[in-house]
Amino acid sequence: MCEAVRAIKRQMPPPEPNALADRLTRLIETAGPIPLAQFMAEANAHYYATRDPLGAEGDFITAPEISQMFGELVGLWLADLWSRAGKPSTAHYVELGPGRGTLAEDALRAMRAARFEPPIHLVETSGTLRKSQAGRLPTARWHDDIDSLPETGPLLVVANEFFDALPIRQIQRTEKGWFELMIGRKEGSFVPLVSGGPFDELIPEPLADAPIGSIVETSPAVESAALALAGRISAQGGAALVIDYGYQGPAVGDTLQAIADHGFADVFADPGECDLTAHVDFSVLARIGRAAGLRVYRPVAQGEWLEALGIGARTMALTKAAPERRDELVAARKRLTDRSEMGSIFKVMALVSTDWPDPAAF
Ligand code: SAH
């Protein structure tokens, strides 16, 4: 080997050891392939526990990190609903998967201006992100899941890019019926295998005859979170605002993606080192909400929703107060609302308690 090549080799860091990959490998070698949902749950728990993935330096950017206007308009939406519900003094602000706490900070500032200052409850499993949230929201209380939220008083719940991080199952049609995708090991790599099943009875009627190879996704984790949330809002009053990328099922399609460094990565290459995410089936949230007796407001495109709430006027007001920020504010509005950016792929849905008023902008 020539000296130059040796020098280059010496400078290259050795591949990082991945303790989670080692543990999953041992598990698969001893017990056989594991369900995709288990792989995704363990990978994301490790991923979010070990870093702050948001922002330019991280792996991806979310709407509240693009502009304060996003959280402010969410806050005004909540304050307006609360106000028309008779300003109940016992209402709580709840956020699922609050990231850095930016959305909550912006929303609560806008709500304070409308004289609505509810106690803050954050459902967050990552210790690292809880620390950033505590820096912005020192009076918040943290919860591991929805079950420990207060049992009295209306809940005003926000979930931006929360449901897409929850684990999914994938069921694929083969010649022999519908089988679950499991994760096994082959030649030193994680590989998807069509092995558990058959699960033909899980497939919604309109999809039963989908072509061989089609994938149907389900998420027990999304369903159980939605069930817990809808039950509480139905019993205690309030509403949930869900913002995410998604579709109206039932539908076939493989929406599982790995995101790292603002681009797509290999889903199976490095578990726990990239964000695993799937599109949210809004029809599941709607069905669970209706079954709990809530009113469901259609998923509307994020761009339309923000325009209806007055992001144009908000951009102008902020520009007037700080003319030097004009370009930044105009660009942020475009990024959040334009159809070619986040405006139409992201959808907004509301689930509202029957004795609460109609929400704005649906
Ligand atoms: N809502 C934020 C962050 C989105 S990233 C924003 O818009 O910027 C997903 C968030 O969900 C992170 O805070 C992550 O730690 C949290 N999260 C992921 N899985 C979770 C789970 N099972 N329970 C609670 N929080 C979870």
Tab-separated table of C-alpha atoms and ligand atoms in Angstrom:
chain	number	residue	atom	x	y	z
A	1	MET	CA	0.000	0.000	0.000
A	2	CYS	CA	1.488	3.380	-0.921
A	3	GLU	CA	2.128	5.913	1.842
A	4	ALA	CA	-0.575	8.327	0.608
A	5	VAL	CA	-3.243	5.633	0.769
A	6	ARG	CA	-2.031	4.596	4.233
A	7	ALA	CA	-2.236	8.219	5.351
A	8	ILE	CA	-5.775	8.579	4.007
A	9	LYS	CA	-6.756	5.321	5.688
A	10	ARG	CA	-5.273	6.497	9.008
A	11	GLN	CA	-7.358	9.678	8.808
A	12	MET	CA	-10.616	7.857	8.160
A	13	PRO	CA	-12.452	7.277	11.394
A	14	PRO	CA	-13.214	3.602	12.055
A	15	PRO	CA	-16.922	2.757	11.602
A	16	GLU	CA	-18.775	3.887	14.738
A	17	PRO	CA	-19.810	0.941	16.884
A	18	ASN	CA	-23.605	0.749	17.010
A	19	ALA	CA	-24.613	-0.865	20.315
A	20	LEU	CA	-28.293	-0.996	19.335
A	21	ALA	CA	-27.483	-2.745	16.040
A	22	ASP	CA	-25.410	-5.289	18.010
A	23	ARG	CA	-28.244	-5.905	20.479
A	24	LEU	CA	-30.858	-6.292	17.709
A	25	THR	CA	-28.494	-8.633	15.839
A	26	ARG	CA	-28.069	-10.866	18.916
A	27	LEU	CA	-31.833	-10.843	19.468
A	28	ILE	CA	-32.524	-11.897	15.865
A	29	GLU	CA	-29.793	-14.543	15.956
A	30	THR	CA	-31.257	-16.083	19.116
A	31	ALA	CA	-34.991	-15.625	18.652
A	32	GLY	CA	-35.448	-15.160	14.899
A	33	PRO	CA	-36.726	-12.173	12.888
A	34	ILE	CA	-38.424	-9.341	14.809
A	35	PRO	CA	-41.484	-7.323	13.687
A	36	LEU	CA	-40.755	-4.059	11.847
A	37	ALA	CA	-42.688	-2.210	14.596
A	38	GLN	CA	-40.224	-3.462	17.224
A	39	PHE	CA	-37.242	-2.481	15.056
A	40	MET	CA	-38.713	0.998	14.477
A	41	ALA	CA	-39.699	1.506	18.155
A	42	GLU	CA	-36.222	0.601	19.416
A	43	ALA	CA	-34.447	2.587	16.708
A	44	ASN	CA	-36.460	5.768	17.338
A	45	ALA	CA	-36.301	5.472	21.146
A	46	HIS	CA	-32.488	5.339	20.865
A	47	TYR	CA	-32.378	8.063	18.191
A	48	TYR	CA	-34.430	10.632	20.137
A	49	ALA	CA	-32.854	9.733	23.504
A	50	THR	CA	-29.334	10.409	22.284
A	51	ARG	CA	-29.577	13.717	20.378
A	52	ASP	CA	-31.483	16.849	19.440
A	53	PRO	CA	-32.218	16.029	15.779
A	54	LEU	CA	-33.847	19.364	14.871
A	55	GLY	CA	-32.545	22.369	12.986
A	56	ALA	CA	-29.915	23.118	10.352
A	57	GLU	CA	-27.184	21.300	12.297
A	58	GLY	CA	-29.386	18.272	12.905
A	59	ASP	CA	-31.196	15.809	10.638
A	60	PHE	CA	-34.467	17.596	9.845
A	61	ILE	CA	-36.351	20.848	10.374
A	62	THR	CA	-39.959	21.216	11.466
A	63	ALA	CA	-42.502	24.009	10.967
A	64	PRO	CA	-42.058	25.631	14.413
A	65	GLU	CA	-38.281	25.714	13.836
A	66	ILE	CA	-38.799	27.506	10.506
A	67	SER	CA	-40.725	30.424	11.948
A	68	GLN	CA	-42.284	31.745	15.160
A	69	MET	CA	-45.422	32.424	13.066
A	70	PHE	CA	-46.324	28.724	13.072
A	71	GLY	CA	-46.509	28.385	16.874
A	72	GLU	CA	-48.148	31.798	17.225
A	73	LEU	CA	-50.980	30.871	14.858
A	74	VAL	CA	-51.465	27.531	16.653
A	75	GLY	CA	-51.649	29.499	19.930
A	76	LEU	CA	-54.212	31.936	18.502
A	77	TRP	CA	-56.292	29.014	17.201
A	78	LEU	CA	-56.288	27.463	20.697
A	79	ALA	CA	-57.008	30.752	22.477
A	80	ASP	CA	-59.916	31.493	20.116
A	81	LEU	CA	-61.455	28.062	20.694
A	82	TRP	CA	-61.003	28.322	24.466
A	83	SER	CA	-62.468	31.810	24.478
A	84	ARG	CA	-65.593	30.760	22.560
A	85	ALA	CA	-65.924	27.708	24.876
A	86	GLY	CA	-66.495	30.151	27.759
A	87	LYS	CA	-62.862	30.491	28.937
A	88	PRO	CA	-62.821	27.498	31.292
A	89	SER	CA	-60.185	28.242	33.974
A	90	THR	CA	-59.379	24.542	34.400
A	91	ALA	CA	-58.098	23.969	30.818
A	92	HIS	CA	-54.608	22.517	30.249
A	93	TYR	CA	-52.152	22.965	27.358
A	94	VAL	CA	-50.851	19.552	26.300
A	95	GLU	CA	-48.241	18.854	23.637
A	96	LEU	CA	-47.233	15.444	22.318
A	97	GLY	CA	-43.591	15.130	21.213
A	98	PRO	CA	-42.720	18.825	21.698
A	99	GLY	CA	-39.173	18.652	20.263
A	100	ARG	CA	-37.212	21.678	21.479
A	101	GLY	CA	-40.327	23.302	22.993
A	102	THR	CA	-40.321	26.021	20.327
A	103	LEU	CA	-43.936	25.536	19.206
A	104	ALA	CA	-45.145	25.590	22.832
A	105	GLU	CA	-43.120	28.706	23.630
A	106	ASP	CA	-44.505	30.609	20.603
A	107	ALA	CA	-48.066	29.315	21.108
A	108	LEU	CA	-48.117	30.142	24.826
A	109	ARG	CA	-46.809	33.670	24.164
A	110	ALA	CA	-49.660	34.265	21.693
A	111	MET	CA	-52.146	32.701	24.145
A	112	ARG	CA	-50.900	34.923	26.988
A	113	ALA	CA	-51.687	37.977	24.856
A	114	ALA	CA	-55.263	36.614	24.707
A	115	ARG	CA	-55.168	36.170	28.520
A	116	PHE	CA	-55.091	32.415	28.355
A	117	GLU	CA	-52.325	30.998	30.575
A	118	PRO	CA	-53.012	27.308	31.141
A	119	PRO	CA	-50.711	24.862	32.933
A	120	ILE	CA	-48.316	23.127	30.508
A	121	HIS	CA	-48.081	19.348	30.096
A	122	LEU	CA	-45.520	17.798	27.759
A	123	VAL	CA	-45.658	14.149	26.706
A	124	GLU	CA	-42.044	13.365	25.849
A	125	THR	CA	-39.941	10.224	26.201
A	126	SER	CA	-36.531	11.678	25.286
A	127	GLY	CA	-34.468	12.877	28.261
A	128	THR	CA	-32.287	14.973	25.937
A	129	LEU	CA	-35.262	16.824	24.449
A	130	ARG	CA	-36.891	17.226	27.891
A	131	LYS	CA	-33.786	19.262	28.839
A	132	SER	CA	-34.207	21.644	25.879
A	133	GLN	CA	-37.923	21.921	26.637
A	134	ALA	CA	-37.183	22.752	30.295
A	135	GLY	CA	-34.934	25.625	29.181
A	136	ARG	CA	-37.857	27.245	27.361
A	137	LEU	CA	-40.757	26.072	29.512
A	138	PRO	CA	-39.531	25.913	33.121
A	139	THR	CA	-43.032	25.527	34.596
A	140	ALA	CA	-44.018	22.539	32.436
A	141	ARG	CA	-44.804	19.073	33.769
A	142	TRP	CA	-43.564	16.048	31.833
A	143	HIS	CA	-45.362	12.797	31.107
A	144	ASP	CA	-44.155	9.488	29.658
A	145	ASP	CA	-47.527	8.946	28.007
A	146	ILE	CA	-51.080	10.248	27.707
A	147	ASP	CA	-52.357	8.169	30.651
A	148	SER	CA	-50.710	10.340	33.306
A	149	LEU	CA	-52.200	13.638	32.026
A	150	PRO	CA	-54.530	15.392	34.514
A	151	GLU	CA	-57.935	13.738	34.730
A	152	THR	CA	-59.969	16.880	35.293
A	153	GLY	CA	-60.284	19.985	33.144
A	154	PRO	CA	-60.437	20.306	29.353
A	155	LEU	CA	-57.310	19.318	27.414
A	156	LEU	CA	-56.084	21.437	24.503
A	157	VAL	CA	-53.678	19.128	22.741
A	158	VAL	CA	-51.155	19.870	19.986
A	159	ALA	CA	-49.226	17.174	18.094
A	160	ASN	CA	-46.928	18.423	15.334
A	161	GLU	CA	-44.901	15.651	13.668
A	162	PHE	CA	-45.565	13.311	16.612
A	163	PHE	CA	-47.654	10.499	15.120
A	164	ASP	CA	-45.252	9.970	12.175
A	165	ALA	CA	-42.497	8.950	14.626
A	166	LEU	CA	-44.558	6.098	16.116
A	167	PRO	CA	-43.805	2.542	14.960
A	168	ILE	CA	-45.760	0.937	12.132
A	169	ARG	CA	-46.385	-2.606	10.939
A	170	GLN	CA	-46.208	-3.408	7.230
A	171	ILE	CA	-48.216	-6.244	5.722
A	172	GLN	CA	-47.402	-7.328	2.179
A	173	ARG	CA	-49.466	-9.287	-0.309
A	174	THR	CA	-47.776	-12.449	-1.560
A	175	GLU	CA	-49.028	-15.349	-3.704
A	176	LYS	CA	-50.034	-17.053	-0.446
A	177	GLY	CA	-51.864	-14.141	1.180
A	178	TRP	CA	-50.919	-11.105	3.307
A	179	PHE	CA	-47.772	-11.533	5.430
A	180	GLU	CA	-46.074	-9.237	7.917
A	181	LEU	CA	-42.658	-7.745	7.154
A	182	MET	CA	-40.215	-8.916	9.799
A	183	ILE	CA	-36.588	-7.856	10.161
A	184	GLY	CA	-33.939	-10.562	9.895
A	185	ARG	CA	-30.191	-10.734	9.229
A	186	LYS	CA	-28.542	-11.674	5.944
A	187	GLU	CA	-24.876	-11.357	5.024
A	188	GLY	CA	-24.181	-9.025	7.952
A	189	SER	CA	-27.101	-6.623	7.288
A	190	PHE	CA	-30.645	-6.128	8.523
A	191	VAL	CA	-33.116	-7.163	5.836
A	192	PRO	CA	-36.911	-7.135	5.582
A	193	LEU	CA	-38.426	-10.611	5.244
A	194	VAL	CA	-42.031	-11.407	4.463
A	195	SER	CA	-42.602	-13.940	7.184
A	196	GLY	CA	-45.246	-13.449	9.911
A	197	GLY	CA	-48.804	-14.371	9.024
A	198	PRO	CA	-50.962	-14.796	7.079
A	199	PHE	CA	-52.889	-11.706	8.199
A	200	ASP	CA	-55.565	-11.533	5.510
A	201	GLU	CA	-58.202	-10.642	8.114
A	202	LEU	CA	-56.312	-7.413	8.983
A	203	ILE	CA	-56.608	-6.040	5.455
A	204	PRO	CA	-59.451	-3.560	4.870
A	205	GLU	CA	-61.997	-4.902	2.351
A	206	PRO	CA	-61.239	-2.426	-0.510
A	207	LEU	CA	-57.556	-3.436	-0.469
A	208	ALA	CA	-57.957	-7.215	-0.364
A	209	ASP	CA	-57.399	-7.534	-4.136
A	210	ALA	CA	-54.404	-5.210	-4.348
A	211	PRO	CA	-51.637	-6.456	-6.683
A	212	ILE	CA	-49.047	-8.933	-5.378
A	213	GLY	CA	-46.248	-7.017	-3.658
A	214	SER	CA	-48.564	-4.257	-2.340
A	215	ILE	CA	-47.908	-3.088	1.225
A	216	VAL	CA	-50.535	-2.023	3.754
A	217	GLU	CA	-49.398	-0.161	6.868
A	218	THR	CA	-51.022	-0.210	10.283
A	219	SER	CA	-49.845	1.313	13.529
A	220	PRO	CA	-51.029	-0.115	16.837
A	221	ALA	CA	-48.992	2.642	18.543
A	222	VAL	CA	-50.852	5.405	16.652
A	223	GLU	CA	-54.167	3.722	17.413
A	224	SER	CA	-53.513	3.357	21.108
A	225	ALA	CA	-52.300	6.966	21.485
A	226	ALA	CA	-55.343	8.222	19.532
A	227	LEU	CA	-57.691	6.066	21.604
A	228	ALA	CA	-56.265	7.359	24.905
A	229	LEU	CA	-56.403	10.967	23.688
A	230	ALA	CA	-59.905	10.800	22.224
A	231	GLY	CA	-61.234	9.139	25.400
A	232	ARG	CA	-59.818	11.939	27.557
A	233	ILE	CA	-61.103	14.788	25.361
A	234	SER	CA	-64.506	13.170	25.209
A	235	ALA	CA	-64.641	12.840	29.029
A	236	GLN	CA	-62.945	16.148	29.970
A	237	GLY	CA	-63.687	18.501	27.046
A	238	GLY	CA	-61.241	20.333	24.799
A	239	ALA	CA	-59.700	19.489	21.439
A	240	ALA	CA	-56.689	17.988	19.698
A	241	LEU	CA	-54.873	19.584	16.773
A	242	VAL	CA	-52.861	17.062	14.775
A	243	ILE	CA	-50.409	18.289	12.135
A	244	ASP	CA	-48.402	15.789	10.135
A	245	TYR	CA	-47.718	14.396	6.694
A	246	GLY	CA	-50.189	11.748	5.828
A	247	TYR	CA	-52.986	10.349	3.727
A	248	GLN	CA	-56.603	9.241	3.930
A	249	GLY	CA	-56.649	5.469	4.120
A	250	PRO	CA	-57.390	2.745	3.450
A	251	ALA	CA	-54.544	2.765	0.912
A	252	VAL	CA	-51.621	0.652	-0.157
A	253	GLY	CA	-48.071	2.002	-0.150
A	254	ASP	CA	-44.727	1.839	1.583
A	255	THR	CA	-44.258	5.171	3.385
A	256	LEU	CA	-41.474	4.147	5.757
A	257	GLN	CA	-38.497	6.495	5.430
A	258	ALA	CA	-35.199	7.131	7.160
A	259	ILE	CA	-34.081	10.753	7.415
A	260	ALA	CA	-30.554	11.851	8.254
A	261	ASP	CA	-28.714	15.077	7.552
A	262	HIS	CA	-31.746	16.599	5.746
A	263	GLY	CA	-31.976	13.757	3.211
A	264	PHE	CA	-33.140	10.180	2.824
A	265	ALA	CA	-31.056	7.397	4.338
A	266	ASP	CA	-31.216	3.589	4.308
A	267	VAL	CA	-33.979	2.412	6.682
A	268	PHE	CA	-32.043	-0.661	7.811
A	269	ALA	CA	-28.384	0.412	7.661
A	270	ASP	CA	-27.845	2.080	11.016
A	271	PRO	CA	-30.762	1.669	13.462
A	272	GLY	CA	-30.990	4.454	16.041
A	273	GLU	CA	-28.756	6.809	14.035
A	274	CYS	CA	-31.418	8.211	11.683
A	275	ASP	CA	-35.065	9.210	12.130
A	276	LEU	CA	-37.512	6.504	11.060
A	277	THR	CA	-40.855	7.922	10.045
A	278	ALA	CA	-44.053	6.901	8.247
A	279	HIS	CA	-46.968	8.830	6.811
A	280	VAL	CA	-49.970	9.079	9.135
A	281	ASP	CA	-53.295	7.558	8.091
A	282	PHE	CA	-55.693	10.375	9.065
A	283	SER	CA	-58.698	8.120	8.479
A	284	VAL	CA	-57.601	6.058	11.507
A	285	LEU	CA	-57.498	9.153	13.734
A	286	ALA	CA	-60.907	10.215	12.371
A	287	ARG	CA	-62.480	6.797	13.013
A	288	ILE	CA	-61.136	6.654	16.573
A	289	GLY	CA	-62.214	10.244	17.262
A	290	ARG	CA	-65.759	9.635	15.986
A	291	ALA	CA	-66.042	6.376	17.932
A	292	ALA	CA	-65.202	8.337	21.104
A	293	GLY	CA	-67.987	10.825	20.272
A	294	LEU	CA	-65.774	13.692	19.101
A	295	ARG	CA	-66.408	15.943	16.097
A	296	VAL	CA	-63.737	15.457	13.476
A	297	TYR	CA	-62.599	18.305	11.225
A	298	ARG	CA	-61.195	17.129	7.910
A	299	PRO	CA	-57.499	17.149	7.305
A	300	VAL	CA	-56.920	20.406	5.478
A	301	ALA	CA	-53.627	21.296	3.786
A	302	GLN	CA	-51.293	23.129	6.178
A	303	GLY	CA	-50.853	25.967	3.682
A	304	GLU	CA	-54.616	26.588	3.434
A	305	TRP	CA	-55.031	26.364	7.196
A	306	LEU	CA	-52.253	28.883	7.918
A	307	GLU	CA	-53.550	31.263	5.236
A	308	ALA	CA	-57.069	31.038	6.697
A	309	LEU	CA	-55.655	31.860	10.130
A	310	GLY	CA	-53.970	34.977	8.735
A	311	ILE	CA	-50.307	34.099	8.162
A	312	GLY	CA	-50.290	36.820	5.481
A	313	ALA	CA	-51.305	39.517	7.945
A	314	ARG	CA	-48.924	38.125	10.576
A	315	THR	CA	-46.027	38.259	8.073
A	316	MET	CA	-46.859	41.882	7.300
A	317	ALA	CA	-47.181	42.863	10.978
A	318	LEU	CA	-43.812	41.313	11.850
A	319	THR	CA	-42.215	42.916	8.769
A	320	LYS	CA	-43.545	46.305	9.815
A	321	ALA	CA	-42.067	45.869	13.306
A	322	ALA	CA	-38.711	44.667	11.919
A	323	PRO	CA	-38.243	45.698	8.243
A	324	GLU	CA	-34.748	44.121	8.174
A	325	ARG	CA	-36.406	40.692	8.634
A	326	ARG	CA	-38.650	41.087	5.569
A	327	ASP	CA	-36.910	38.547	3.320
A	328	GLU	CA	-36.641	35.967	6.094
A	329	LEU	CA	-40.342	36.307	7.000
A	330	VAL	CA	-41.546	36.164	3.397
A	331	ALA	CA	-39.385	33.069	2.790
A	332	ALA	CA	-40.706	31.393	5.964
A	333	ARG	CA	-44.329	32.017	4.964
A	334	LYS	CA	-43.618	30.502	1.550
A	335	ARG	CA	-41.867	27.487	3.046
A	336	LEU	CA	-44.768	26.790	5.418
A	337	THR	CA	-47.601	27.360	2.936
A	338	ASP	CA	-46.445	26.806	-0.636
A	339	ARG	CA	-47.765	23.683	-2.337
A	340	SER	CA	-44.264	22.825	-3.552
A	341	GLU	CA	-42.877	23.026	-0.011
A	342	MET	CA	-44.680	22.113	3.266
A	343	GLY	CA	-48.051	23.597	2.295
A	344	SER	CA	-49.848	20.583	0.889
A	345	ILE	CA	-47.943	17.485	2.031
A	346	PHE	CA	-48.574	18.491	5.660
A	347	LYS	CA	-52.190	18.239	6.784
A	348	VAL	CA	-54.062	19.606	9.790
A	349	MET	CA	-56.890	17.762	11.537
A	350	ALA	CA	-58.903	18.700	14.621
A	351	LEU	CA	-60.799	16.445	17.018
A	352	VAL	CA	-63.184	18.474	19.176
A	353	SER	CA	-65.328	17.618	22.186
A	354	THR	CA	-69.071	17.718	21.352
A	355	ASP	CA	-69.829	20.501	23.845
A	356	TRP	CA	-67.064	22.749	22.449
A	357	PRO	CA	-67.527	25.227	19.552
A	358	ASP	CA	-66.426	24.751	15.926
A	359	PRO	CA	-62.713	25.469	15.532
A	360	ALA	CA	-61.434	28.249	13.243
A	361	ALA	CA	-60.017	27.670	9.748
A	362	PHE	CA	-61.532	24.278	8.837
B	1	SAH	N1	-43.134	18.585	17.607
B	1	SAH	C1	-41.731	18.916	17.465
B	1	SAH	C2	-40.806	17.701	17.327
B	1	SAH	C3	-41.147	16.654	16.312
B	1	SAH	S1	-39.980	15.308	16.353
B	1	SAH	C4	-41.545	19.891	16.317
B	1	SAH	O1	-42.491	20.078	15.540
B	1	SAH	O2	-40.470	20.466	16.192
B	1	SAH	C5	-40.850	14.056	17.273
B	1	SAH	C6	-40.998	14.334	18.753
B	1	SAH	O3	-41.741	13.244	19.327
B	1	SAH	C7	-39.717	14.422	19.557
B	1	SAH	O4	-39.895	15.352	20.599
B	1	SAH	C8	-39.578	13.000	20.106
B	1	SAH	O5	-38.710	12.890	21.200
B	1	SAH	C9	-41.019	12.695	20.432
B	1	SAH	N2	-41.366	11.283	20.506
B	1	SAH	C10	-41.062	10.300	19.624
B	1	SAH	N3	-41.632	9.128	19.995
B	1	SAH	C11	-42.313	9.385	21.138
B	1	SAH	C12	-43.123	8.602	22.018
B	1	SAH	N4	-43.339	7.316	21.781
B	1	SAH	N5	-43.690	9.201	23.097
B	1	SAH	C13	-43.484	10.529	23.323
B	1	SAH	N6	-42.739	11.319	22.536
B	1	SAH	C14	-42.157	10.764	21.465
